Amino acid sequence: MADTAPSLEDLLVAVGREQDRLAFGALFGHFAPRLKTYLRRLGCESGAAEELVQEVMLLVWRRAETYDPAQASASTWVFTIARNKRVDSLRREQRPEIDPSDPALVPEADEPADRRVEARQSNDRLRAALKDLPPEQAELLRMAYFEDKPHSVISAEHGIPLGTVKSRLRLAMDRLRKALRDVA
Amino acid sequence: MSLPSHHPGDTLLIDYAGGALCEGASLVVATHMAFCPCCRRMVGEMEAVGGALLDDLEPDSVSPDCLDALLARIDRDESLRPPPCRPALQPPAPQRPAHTPTTAARPIIPEPLRGYLGGGLEGKRWRFLQPGMAVIDLRTGSSAVTRLVRMKGGVAAPQHTHGDIELTVVLEGGFSDELGSFQPGDIAIGDPSIEHRPVADPEGCLCLSATIGGLRLTGPIGRILNRFMDF
Ligand SMILES: [Zn+2]
């Protein structure tokens, strides 16, 4: 690790294990400007977006201990924190989620051992697959993630028939899943 | 327990994973996920898509004070914490009271629904809706009416259609309608194009439903009841 820059995952693990402030500063440098764009796309003006970026990054600091690089890439993990925080702050709603340690969870029939691809590599493959998506699929996908509108509302507001919205999102997801699951 | 056969599907799961789905509908989807390892995996993949999309966003300049202000907050935070003499690893979670699927009291209420019910169904007051049908209203924000619905065996809900969308997940027993037969874990999706009349299976039915945009009763009596009843 001496001659290559540490990955975002390495940085996040260092924050979790050692409260490493330099690592945290580097994470902030990568994520804060993107989180600001995310929150502005969701309707925050600049000042409010920066305040919320601070809140999200504070949660990143506090929860870094619980980050598991085998489960998710750093970007995925930060995305879920930002998503939950903006639902809470901008919409004043809770985010209902399963509890992975709930004994009432119905377990997987047989846990395939080789399914755990390294999360960071899968993030690279996903980004490559995103670039290859037909523009109309990529555009809808961004709306779905960045506009706080369920697909039915996207359909109505943009005058795209509901069936078209659904099929484009499905086609996009099929290709992205393939990129995630088919490890060459 | 067999795995569910009716799933939310890609588009609804993307709405959930991206955070666009309102709290009530999200609660129904998350409850289905407790029954469905397949949809749990799909949502995990969709969150990874969210992470990749976040990475690809054009960065916006953040004022240089932002990080300093945050580090100052972290300093204050740390000074309030107890001294770091405890081990870094968290102690194992306290043993939960018996909610183990095999031994627990029926029905099994998974998280996050259990939290919304304050732990379970014991001592909850059911509100009468029609003979053989009672509900418990849940607080899930203003965009959806979210409730637990209990129907006695053979009881039919009034025929209706939907203002926008109605999501229902079965917790115990089951019901059938024009679209199929729904068993524990199965999710049923109603929209304005669907008119249906769910009938509880002989053993009765306990389900969770979230309705966005209201319901419209469409049967001959329902048209009159629309004006009086709180469906
Ligand atoms: Zn499912």
GROMACS .gro file of C-alpha atoms and ligand atoms in nm:
model
  416
    1MET     CA    1   0.000   0.000   0.000
    2ALA     CA    2   0.310   0.220   0.014
    3ASP     CA    3   0.323   0.318  -0.350
    4THR     CA    4  -0.046   0.347  -0.434
    5ALA     CA    5  -0.293   0.597  -0.298
    6PRO     CA    6  -0.519   0.442  -0.037
    7SER     CA    7  -0.866   0.360  -0.167
    8LEU     CA    8  -1.176   0.526  -0.024
    9GLU     CA    9  -1.244   0.195   0.150
   10ASP     CA   10  -0.898   0.199   0.315
   11LEU     CA   11  -0.960   0.556   0.431
   12LEU     CA   12  -1.298   0.472   0.577
   13VAL     CA   13  -1.158   0.172   0.761
   14ALA     CA   14  -0.877   0.393   0.902
   15VAL     CA   15  -1.136   0.641   1.029
   16GLY     CA   16  -1.330   0.359   1.192
   17ARG     CA   17  -1.031   0.188   1.353
   18GLU     CA   18  -0.809   0.479   1.450
   19GLN     CA   19  -1.022   0.793   1.424
   20ASP     CA   20  -0.769   0.895   1.160
   21ARG     CA   21  -0.835   1.263   1.085
   22LEU     CA   22  -0.614   1.279   0.781
   23ALA     CA   23  -0.802   0.990   0.629
   24PHE     CA   24  -1.126   1.166   0.719
   25GLY     CA   25  -1.007   1.485   0.550
   26ALA     CA   26  -0.935   1.288   0.233
   27LEU     CA   27  -1.281   1.126   0.246
   28PHE     CA   28  -1.433   1.470   0.293
   29GLY     CA   29  -1.239   1.597  -0.009
   30HIS     CA   30  -1.389   1.323  -0.224
   31PHE     CA   31  -1.743   1.301  -0.093
   32ALA     CA   32  -1.839   1.650   0.029
   33PRO     CA   33  -1.844   1.814  -0.319
   34ARG     CA   34  -2.045   1.524  -0.461
   35LEU     CA   35  -2.284   1.519  -0.167
   36LYS     CA   36  -2.338   1.890  -0.221
   37THR     CA   37  -2.436   1.826  -0.583
   38TYR     CA   38  -2.662   1.542  -0.468
   39LEU     CA   39  -2.841   1.766  -0.218
   40ARG     CA   40  -2.869   2.056  -0.462
   41ARG     CA   41  -3.029   1.827  -0.718
   42LEU     CA   42  -3.278   1.739  -0.444
   43GLY     CA   43  -3.368   2.106  -0.411
   44CYS     CA   44  -3.139   2.243  -0.137
   45GLU     CA   45  -2.993   2.588  -0.193
   46SER     CA   46  -2.618   2.616  -0.153
   47GLY     CA   47  -2.594   2.710   0.216
   48ALA     CA   48  -2.848   2.452   0.331
   49ALA     CA   49  -2.674   2.189   0.116
   50GLU     CA   50  -2.340   2.256   0.289
   51GLU     CA   51  -2.500   2.231   0.632
   52LEU     CA   52  -2.649   1.898   0.537
   53VAL     CA   53  -2.318   1.782   0.387
   54GLN     CA   54  -2.169   1.849   0.731
   55GLU     CA   55  -2.440   1.644   0.898
   56VAL     CA   56  -2.385   1.353   0.660
   57MET     CA   57  -2.006   1.362   0.704
   58LEU     CA   58  -2.048   1.379   1.082
   59LEU     CA   59  -2.249   1.056   1.061
   60VAL     CA   60  -1.974   0.907   0.843
   61TRP     CA   61  -1.726   0.990   1.119
   62ARG     CA   62  -1.945   0.851   1.397
   63ARG     CA   63  -2.046   0.532   1.219
   64ALA     CA   64  -1.719   0.449   1.044
   65GLU     CA   65  -1.659   0.180   1.309
   66THR     CA   66  -1.952  -0.017   1.168
   67TYR     CA   67  -1.831  -0.002   0.806
   68ASP     CA   68  -1.750  -0.343   0.657
   69PRO     CA   69  -1.559  -0.324   0.327
   70ALA     CA   70  -1.674  -0.675   0.237
   71GLN     CA   71  -2.038  -0.563   0.240
   72ALA     CA   72  -2.031  -0.238   0.046
   73SER     CA   73  -1.801   0.005  -0.130
   74ALA     CA   74  -1.733   0.331   0.053
   75SER     CA   75  -1.947   0.517  -0.203
   76THR     CA   76  -2.240   0.282  -0.149
   77TRP     CA   77  -2.212   0.315   0.226
   78VAL     CA   78  -2.194   0.695   0.214
   79PHE     CA   79  -2.483   0.703  -0.034
   80THR     CA   80  -2.710   0.514   0.207
   81ILE     CA   81  -2.619   0.749   0.493
   82ALA     CA   82  -2.683   1.056   0.277
   83ARG     CA   83  -3.011   0.914   0.148
   84ASN     CA   84  -3.142   0.841   0.498
   85LYS     CA   85  -3.030   1.178   0.628
   86ARG     CA   86  -3.201   1.371   0.349
   87VAL     CA   87  -3.524   1.174   0.389
   88ASP     CA   88  -3.513   1.268   0.756
   89SER     CA   89  -3.413   1.634   0.710
   90LEU     CA   90  -3.581   1.735   0.385
   91ARG     CA   91  -3.894   1.522   0.402
   92ARG     CA   92  -3.926   1.480   0.780
   93GLU     CA   93  -3.990   1.110   0.743
   94GLN     CA   94  -3.829   0.802   0.886
   95ARG     CA   95  -3.658   0.547   0.669
   96PRO     CA   96  -3.791   0.198   0.748
   97GLU     CA   97  -3.521  -0.065   0.705
   98ILE     CA   98  -3.476  -0.429   0.795
   99ASP     CA   99  -3.254  -0.514   1.089
  100PRO     CA  100  -2.989  -0.755   0.956
  101SER     CA  101  -2.960  -0.918   1.300
  102ASP     CA  102  -3.336  -0.970   1.342
  103PRO     CA  103  -3.394  -1.342   1.409
  104ALA     CA  104  -3.730  -1.305   1.235
  105LEU     CA  105  -3.554  -1.246   0.898
  106VAL     CA  106  -3.624  -1.531   0.659
  107PRO     CA  107  -3.275  -1.661   0.575
  108GLU     CA  108  -3.142  -1.732   0.231
  109ALA     CA  109  -3.208  -2.093   0.128
  110ASP     CA  110  -2.841  -2.161   0.056
  111GLU     CA  111  -2.578  -1.894   0.097
  112PRO     CA  112  -2.357  -1.905  -0.211
  113ALA     CA  113  -2.004  -1.856  -0.087
  114ASP     CA  114  -1.859  -1.696  -0.399
  115ARG     CA  115  -2.117  -1.421  -0.422
  116ARG     CA  116  -1.914  -1.172  -0.223
  117VAL     CA  117  -1.720  -0.997  -0.489
  118GLU     CA  118  -1.498  -0.731  -0.351
  119ALA     CA  119  -1.718  -0.428  -0.315
  120ARG     CA  120  -1.467  -0.183  -0.450
  121GLN     CA  121  -1.418  -0.375  -0.774
  122SER     CA  122  -1.791  -0.403  -0.818
  123ASN     CA  123  -1.812  -0.024  -0.786
  124ASP     CA  124  -1.562   0.014  -1.073
  125ARG     CA  125  -1.757  -0.232  -1.287
  126LEU     CA  126  -2.081  -0.052  -1.210
  127ARG     CA  127  -1.940   0.284  -1.312
  128ALA     CA  128  -1.817   0.139  -1.639
  129ALA     CA  129  -2.158  -0.016  -1.703
  130LEU     CA  130  -2.329   0.315  -1.623
  131LYS     CA  131  -2.124   0.484  -1.895
  132ASP     CA  132  -2.242   0.223  -2.145
  133LEU     CA  133  -2.612   0.264  -2.073
  134PRO     CA  134  -2.824   0.417  -2.349
  135PRO     CA  135  -2.869   0.787  -2.258
  136GLU     CA  136  -3.245   0.764  -2.205
  137GLN     CA  137  -3.197   0.482  -1.953
  138ALA     CA  138  -2.917   0.661  -1.769
  139GLU     CA  139  -3.120   0.980  -1.753
  140LEU     CA  140  -3.421   0.804  -1.599
  141LEU     CA  141  -3.199   0.626  -1.351
  142ARG     CA  142  -3.054   0.960  -1.235
  143MET     CA  143  -3.402   1.105  -1.197
  144ALA     CA  144  -3.506   0.804  -0.990
  145TYR     CA  145  -3.212   0.846  -0.751
  146PHE     CA  146  -3.177   1.223  -0.744
  147GLU     CA  147  -3.523   1.377  -0.762
  148ASP     CA  148  -3.710   1.229  -0.467
  149LYS     CA  149  -3.988   1.121  -0.702
  150PRO     CA  150  -4.122   0.768  -0.737
  151HIS     CA  151  -4.131   0.639  -1.094
  152SER     CA  152  -4.506   0.703  -1.126
  153VAL     CA  153  -4.451   1.075  -1.057
  154ILE     CA  154  -4.153   1.090  -1.295
  155SER     CA  155  -4.379   0.944  -1.561
  156ALA     CA  156  -4.655   1.200  -1.500
  157GLU     CA  157  -4.426   1.504  -1.470
  158HIS     CA  158  -4.210   1.430  -1.770
  159GLY     CA  159  -4.490   1.302  -1.990
  160ILE     CA  160  -4.320   0.966  -2.040
  161PRO     CA  161  -4.571   0.679  -2.043
  162LEU     CA  162  -4.555   0.471  -1.724
  163GLY     CA  163  -4.481   0.155  -1.923
  164THR     CA  164  -4.183   0.325  -2.088
  165VAL     CA  165  -4.047   0.447  -1.754
  166LYS     CA  166  -4.074   0.099  -1.609
  167SER     CA  167  -3.919  -0.080  -1.903
  168ARG     CA  168  -3.627   0.166  -1.925
  169LEU     CA  169  -3.553   0.131  -1.554
  170ARG     CA  170  -3.577  -0.249  -1.579
  171LEU     CA  171  -3.348  -0.263  -1.880
  172ALA     CA  172  -3.096  -0.037  -1.707
  173MET     CA  173  -3.110  -0.248  -1.390
  174ASP     CA  174  -3.070  -0.572  -1.589
  175ARG     CA  175  -2.749  -0.445  -1.742
  176LEU     CA  176  -2.612  -0.311  -1.415
  177ARG     CA  177  -2.695  -0.635  -1.233
  178LYS     CA  178  -2.514  -0.826  -1.503
  179ALA     CA  179  -2.209  -0.606  -1.447
  180LEU     CA  180  -2.231  -0.677  -1.074
  181ARG     CA  181  -2.298  -1.050  -1.088
  182ASP     CA  182  -2.097  -1.175  -1.383
  183VAL     CA  183  -1.744  -1.166  -1.263
  184ALA     CA  184  -1.523  -1.228  -1.562
  185MET     CA  185  -4.136  -2.116   0.554
  186SER     CA  186  -4.149  -2.098   0.177
  187LEU     CA  187  -4.016  -1.787   0.006
  188PRO     CA  188  -4.258  -1.526  -0.130
  189SER     CA  189  -4.377  -1.553  -0.490
  190HIS     CA  190  -4.510  -1.197  -0.536
  191HIS     CA  191  -4.235  -0.931  -0.528
  192PRO     CA  192  -4.229  -0.550  -0.557
  193GLY     CA  193  -4.030  -0.563  -0.884
  194ASP     CA  194  -3.740  -0.353  -1.008
  195THR     CA  195  -3.911  -0.016  -1.034
  196LEU     CA  196  -4.061  -0.015  -0.686
  197LEU     CA  197  -3.736  -0.144  -0.537
  198ILE     CA  198  -3.545   0.136  -0.712
  199ASP     CA  199  -3.792   0.387  -0.561
  200TYR     CA  200  -3.718   0.234  -0.221
  201ALA     CA  201  -3.340   0.206  -0.264
  202GLY     CA  202  -3.310   0.561  -0.399
  203GLY     CA  203  -3.520   0.701  -0.116
  204ALA     CA  204  -3.807   0.838  -0.327
  205LEU     CA  205  -4.072   0.608  -0.182
  206CYS     CA  206  -4.271   0.760   0.104
  207GLU     CA  207  -4.239   0.620   0.456
  208GLY     CA  208  -4.560   0.414   0.454
  209ALA     CA  209  -4.486   0.242   0.124
  210SER     CA  210  -4.124   0.195   0.230
  211LEU     CA  211  -4.244   0.018   0.544
  212VAL     CA  212  -4.439  -0.232   0.332
  213VAL     CA  213  -4.141  -0.292   0.101
  214ALA     CA  214  -3.901  -0.332   0.395
  215THR     CA  215  -4.142  -0.577   0.561
  216HIS     CA  216  -4.148  -0.782   0.240
  217MET     CA  217  -3.767  -0.777   0.242
  218ALA     CA  218  -3.767  -0.938   0.587
  219PHE     CA  219  -3.941  -1.235   0.419
  220CYS     CA  220  -3.742  -1.221   0.095
  221PRO     CA  221  -3.363  -1.271   0.072
  222CYS     CA  222  -3.385  -1.222  -0.305
  223CYS     CA  223  -3.521  -0.867  -0.277
  224ARG     CA  224  -3.272  -0.792   0.002
  225ARG     CA  225  -2.996  -0.874  -0.241
  226MET     CA  226  -3.157  -0.665  -0.517
  227VAL     CA  227  -3.187  -0.361  -0.289
  228GLY     CA  228  -2.821  -0.406  -0.191
  229GLU     CA  229  -2.731  -0.395  -0.560
  230MET     CA  230  -2.950  -0.090  -0.617
  231GLU     CA  231  -2.778   0.088  -0.330
  232ALA     CA  232  -2.449   0.007  -0.500
  233VAL     CA  233  -2.592   0.175  -0.812
  234GLY     CA  234  -2.670   0.477  -0.590
  235GLY     CA  235  -2.307   0.477  -0.474
  236ALA     CA  236  -2.176   0.465  -0.830
  237LEU     CA  237  -2.415   0.743  -0.938
  238LEU     CA  238  -2.299   0.953  -0.643
  239ASP     CA  239  -1.936   0.903  -0.748
  240ASP     CA  240  -2.018   1.014  -1.101
  241LEU     CA  241  -2.181   1.341  -0.993
  242GLU     CA  242  -2.010   1.662  -1.096
  243PRO     CA  243  -1.842   1.791  -0.775
  244ASP     CA  244  -1.970   2.126  -0.648
  245SER     CA  245  -1.728   2.353  -0.461
  246VAL     CA  246  -1.764   2.336  -0.085
  247SER     CA  247  -1.647   2.637   0.117
  248PRO     CA  248  -1.311   2.580   0.286
  249ASP     CA  249  -1.462   2.649   0.630
  250CYS     CA  250  -1.690   2.351   0.600
  251LEU     CA  251  -1.431   2.088   0.691
  252ASP     CA  252  -1.282   2.306   0.970
  253ALA     CA  253  -1.625   2.363   1.121
  254LEU     CA  254  -1.692   1.992   1.104
  255LEU     CA  255  -1.361   1.900   1.268
  256ALA     CA  256  -1.436   2.149   1.545
  257ARG     CA  257  -1.771   1.979   1.598
  258ILE     CA  258  -1.598   1.643   1.608
  259ASP     CA  259  -1.358   1.777   1.873
  260ARG     CA  260  -1.647   1.890   2.090
  261ASP     CA  261  -1.812   1.555   2.028
  262GLU     CA  262  -1.504   1.361   2.137
  263SER     CA  263  -1.459   1.568   2.452
  264LEU     CA  264  -1.809   1.467   2.559
  265ARG     CA  265  -1.742   1.101   2.506
  266PRO     CA  266  -1.629   0.884   2.796
  267PRO     CA  267  -1.251   0.828   2.791
  268PRO     CA  268  -1.156   0.558   2.540
  269CYS     CA  269  -1.072   0.290   2.796
  270ARG     CA  270  -1.335   0.048   2.673
  271PRO     CA  271  -1.245  -0.203   2.403
  272ALA     CA  272  -1.290  -0.077   2.048
  273LEU     CA  273  -1.516  -0.366   1.957
  274GLN     CA  274  -1.877  -0.331   2.052
  275PRO     CA  275  -2.009  -0.579   2.303
  276PRO     CA  276  -2.239  -0.843   2.155
  277ALA     CA  277  -2.595  -0.721   2.117
  278PRO     CA  278  -2.810  -0.809   2.416
  279GLN     CA  279  -3.014  -1.121   2.367
  280ARG     CA  280  -3.352  -1.034   2.230
  281PRO     CA  281  -3.664  -1.178   2.384
  282ALA     CA  282  -3.777  -1.490   2.202
  283HIS     CA  283  -3.865  -1.380   1.851
  284THR     CA  284  -3.706  -1.685   1.697
  285PRO     CA  285  -3.925  -1.788   1.405
  286THR     CA  286  -3.973  -2.143   1.529
  287THR     CA  287  -4.067  -2.074   1.887
  288ALA     CA  288  -4.208  -1.722   1.883
  289ALA     CA  289  -4.571  -1.646   1.941
  290ARG     CA  290  -4.763  -1.619   1.617
  291PRO     CA  291  -4.771  -1.412   1.414
  292ILE     CA  292  -4.410  -1.322   1.348
  293ILE     CA  293  -4.370  -0.947   1.318
  294PRO     CA  294  -4.027  -0.864   1.173
  295GLU     CA  295  -3.842  -0.533   1.196
  296PRO     CA  296  -3.897  -0.259   1.099
  297LEU     CA  297  -4.268  -0.322   1.150
  298ARG     CA  298  -4.218  -0.446   1.505
  299GLY     CA  299  -4.070  -0.109   1.599
  300TYR     CA  300  -4.368   0.077   1.451
  301LEU     CA  301  -4.594  -0.138   1.670
  302GLY     CA  302  -4.388  -0.072   1.979
  303GLY     CA  303  -4.277  -0.435   2.001
  304GLY     CA  304  -4.567  -0.648   1.883
  305LEU     CA  305  -4.938  -0.696   1.874
  306GLU     CA  306  -5.000  -0.768   2.241
  307GLY     CA  307  -5.232  -0.518   2.401
  308LYS     CA  308  -5.299  -0.332   2.075
  309ARG     CA  309  -5.645  -0.188   2.020
  310TRP     CA  310  -5.805  -0.283   1.692
  311ARG     CA  311  -6.044  -0.042   1.526
  312PHE     CA  312  -6.362  -0.191   1.374
  313LEU     CA  313  -6.394  -0.130   1.000
  314GLN     CA  314  -6.666  -0.370   0.889
  315PRO     CA  315  -6.786  -0.707   1.020
  316GLY     CA  316  -6.486  -0.943   1.035
  317MET     CA  317  -6.238  -0.667   0.951
  318ALA     CA  318  -6.039  -0.449   1.192
  319VAL     CA  319  -5.732  -0.227   1.163
  320ILE     CA  320  -5.452  -0.069   1.363
  321ASP     CA  321  -5.341   0.266   1.221
  322LEU     CA  322  -4.967   0.330   1.208
  323ARG     CA  323  -4.793   0.667   1.203
  324THR     CA  324  -4.586   0.695   0.887
  325GLY     CA  325  -4.590   1.059   0.780
  326SER     CA  326  -4.861   1.224   0.576
  327SER     CA  327  -4.824   1.078   0.228
  328ALA     CA  328  -4.976   0.737   0.294
  329VAL     CA  329  -5.242   0.578   0.511
  330THR     CA  330  -5.062   0.284   0.668
  331ARG     CA  331  -5.237   0.020   0.873
  332LEU     CA  332  -5.233  -0.334   0.989
  333VAL     CA  333  -5.547  -0.511   0.864
  334ARG     CA  334  -5.700  -0.823   1.015
  335MET     CA  335  -5.970  -1.014   0.829
  336LYS     CA  336  -6.159  -1.320   0.947
  337GLY     CA  337  -6.166  -1.624   0.719
  338GLY     CA  338  -6.382  -1.574   0.410
  339VAL     CA  339  -6.442  -1.205   0.474
  340ALA     CA  340  -6.423  -0.983   0.166
  341ALA     CA  341  -6.299  -0.627   0.154
  342PRO     CA  342  -6.528  -0.404  -0.052
  343GLN     CA  343  -6.452  -0.394  -0.423
  344HIS     CA  344  -6.234  -0.092  -0.491
  345THR     CA  345  -5.982   0.080  -0.712
  346HIS     CA  346  -5.696   0.314  -0.621
  347GLY     CA  347  -5.625   0.686  -0.645
  348ASP     CA  348  -5.256   0.617  -0.685
  349ILE     CA  349  -5.099   0.307  -0.537
  350GLU     CA  350  -5.179   0.055  -0.264
  351LEU     CA  351  -4.913  -0.182  -0.135
  352THR     CA  352  -5.008  -0.478   0.083
  353VAL     CA  353  -4.784  -0.740   0.237
  354VAL     CA  354  -4.925  -1.053   0.401
  355LEU     CA  355  -4.797  -1.135   0.750
  356GLU     CA  356  -5.011  -1.435   0.835
  357GLY     CA  357  -5.281  -1.637   0.659
  358GLY     CA  358  -5.356  -1.506   0.313
  359PHE     CA  359  -5.603  -1.356   0.069
  360SER     CA  360  -5.701  -1.390  -0.294
  361ASP     CA  361  -5.828  -1.145  -0.549
  362GLU     CA  362  -5.849  -1.099  -0.925
  363LEU     CA  363  -5.469  -1.088  -0.943
  364GLY     CA  364  -5.382  -1.403  -0.756
  365SER     CA  365  -5.337  -1.567  -0.421
  366PHE     CA  366  -5.116  -1.398  -0.161
  367GLN     CA  367  -4.937  -1.581   0.120
  368PRO     CA  368  -4.707  -1.462   0.401
  369GLY     CA  369  -4.435  -1.234   0.263
  370ASP     CA  370  -4.614  -1.179  -0.069
  371ILE     CA  371  -4.665  -0.820  -0.176
  372ALA     CA  372  -4.973  -0.707  -0.371
  373ILE     CA  373  -4.964  -0.387  -0.574
  374GLY     CA  374  -5.284  -0.200  -0.657
  375ASP     CA  375  -5.293   0.099  -0.890
  376PRO     CA  376  -5.561   0.302  -1.071
  377SER     CA  377  -5.585   0.040  -1.346
  378ILE     CA  378  -5.669  -0.236  -1.099
  379GLU     CA  379  -6.011  -0.297  -0.953
  380HIS     CA  380  -6.024  -0.580  -0.705
  381ARG     CA  381  -6.209  -0.741  -0.417
  382PRO     CA  382  -5.969  -0.921  -0.182
  383VAL     CA  383  -6.117  -1.219   0.006
  384ALA     CA  384  -5.942  -1.363   0.312
  385ASP     CA  385  -5.839  -1.729   0.303
  386PRO     CA  386  -6.032  -1.966   0.534
  387GLU     CA  387  -5.769  -1.927   0.811
  388GLY     CA  388  -5.806  -1.548   0.798
  389CYS     CA  389  -5.551  -1.287   0.703
  390LEU     CA  390  -5.322  -1.041   0.876
  391CYS     CA  391  -5.154  -0.790   0.647
  392LEU     CA  392  -4.989  -0.450   0.637
  393SER     CA  393  -5.105  -0.202   0.377
  394ALA     CA  394  -5.005   0.147   0.270
  395THR     CA  395  -5.237   0.350   0.050
  396ILE     CA  396  -5.128   0.660  -0.139
  397GLY     CA  397  -5.397   0.868  -0.303
  398GLY     CA  398  -5.689   0.694  -0.132
  399LEU     CA  399  -5.922   0.415  -0.236
  400ARG     CA  400  -6.244   0.439  -0.431
  401LEU     CA  401  -6.510   0.179  -0.359
  402THR     CA  402  -6.659   0.060  -0.683
  403GLY     CA  403  -6.920  -0.205  -0.601
  404PRO     CA  404  -7.291  -0.110  -0.613
  405ILE     CA  405  -7.308  -0.067  -0.236
  406GLY     CA  406  -6.953   0.066  -0.217
  407ARG     CA  407  -7.044   0.369  -0.426
  408ILE     CA  408  -7.286   0.467  -0.151
  409LEU     CA  409  -7.049   0.365   0.131
  410ASN     CA  410  -6.770   0.583  -0.019
  411ARG     CA  411  -6.946   0.880   0.135
  412PHE     CA  412  -6.973   0.735   0.483
  413MET     CA  413  -6.692   0.498   0.547
  414ASP     CA  414  -6.334   0.541   0.633
  415PHE     CA  415  -6.178   0.289   0.398
  416ZN      ZN  416  -3.906  -1.026  -0.292
   0.00000   0.00000   0.00000
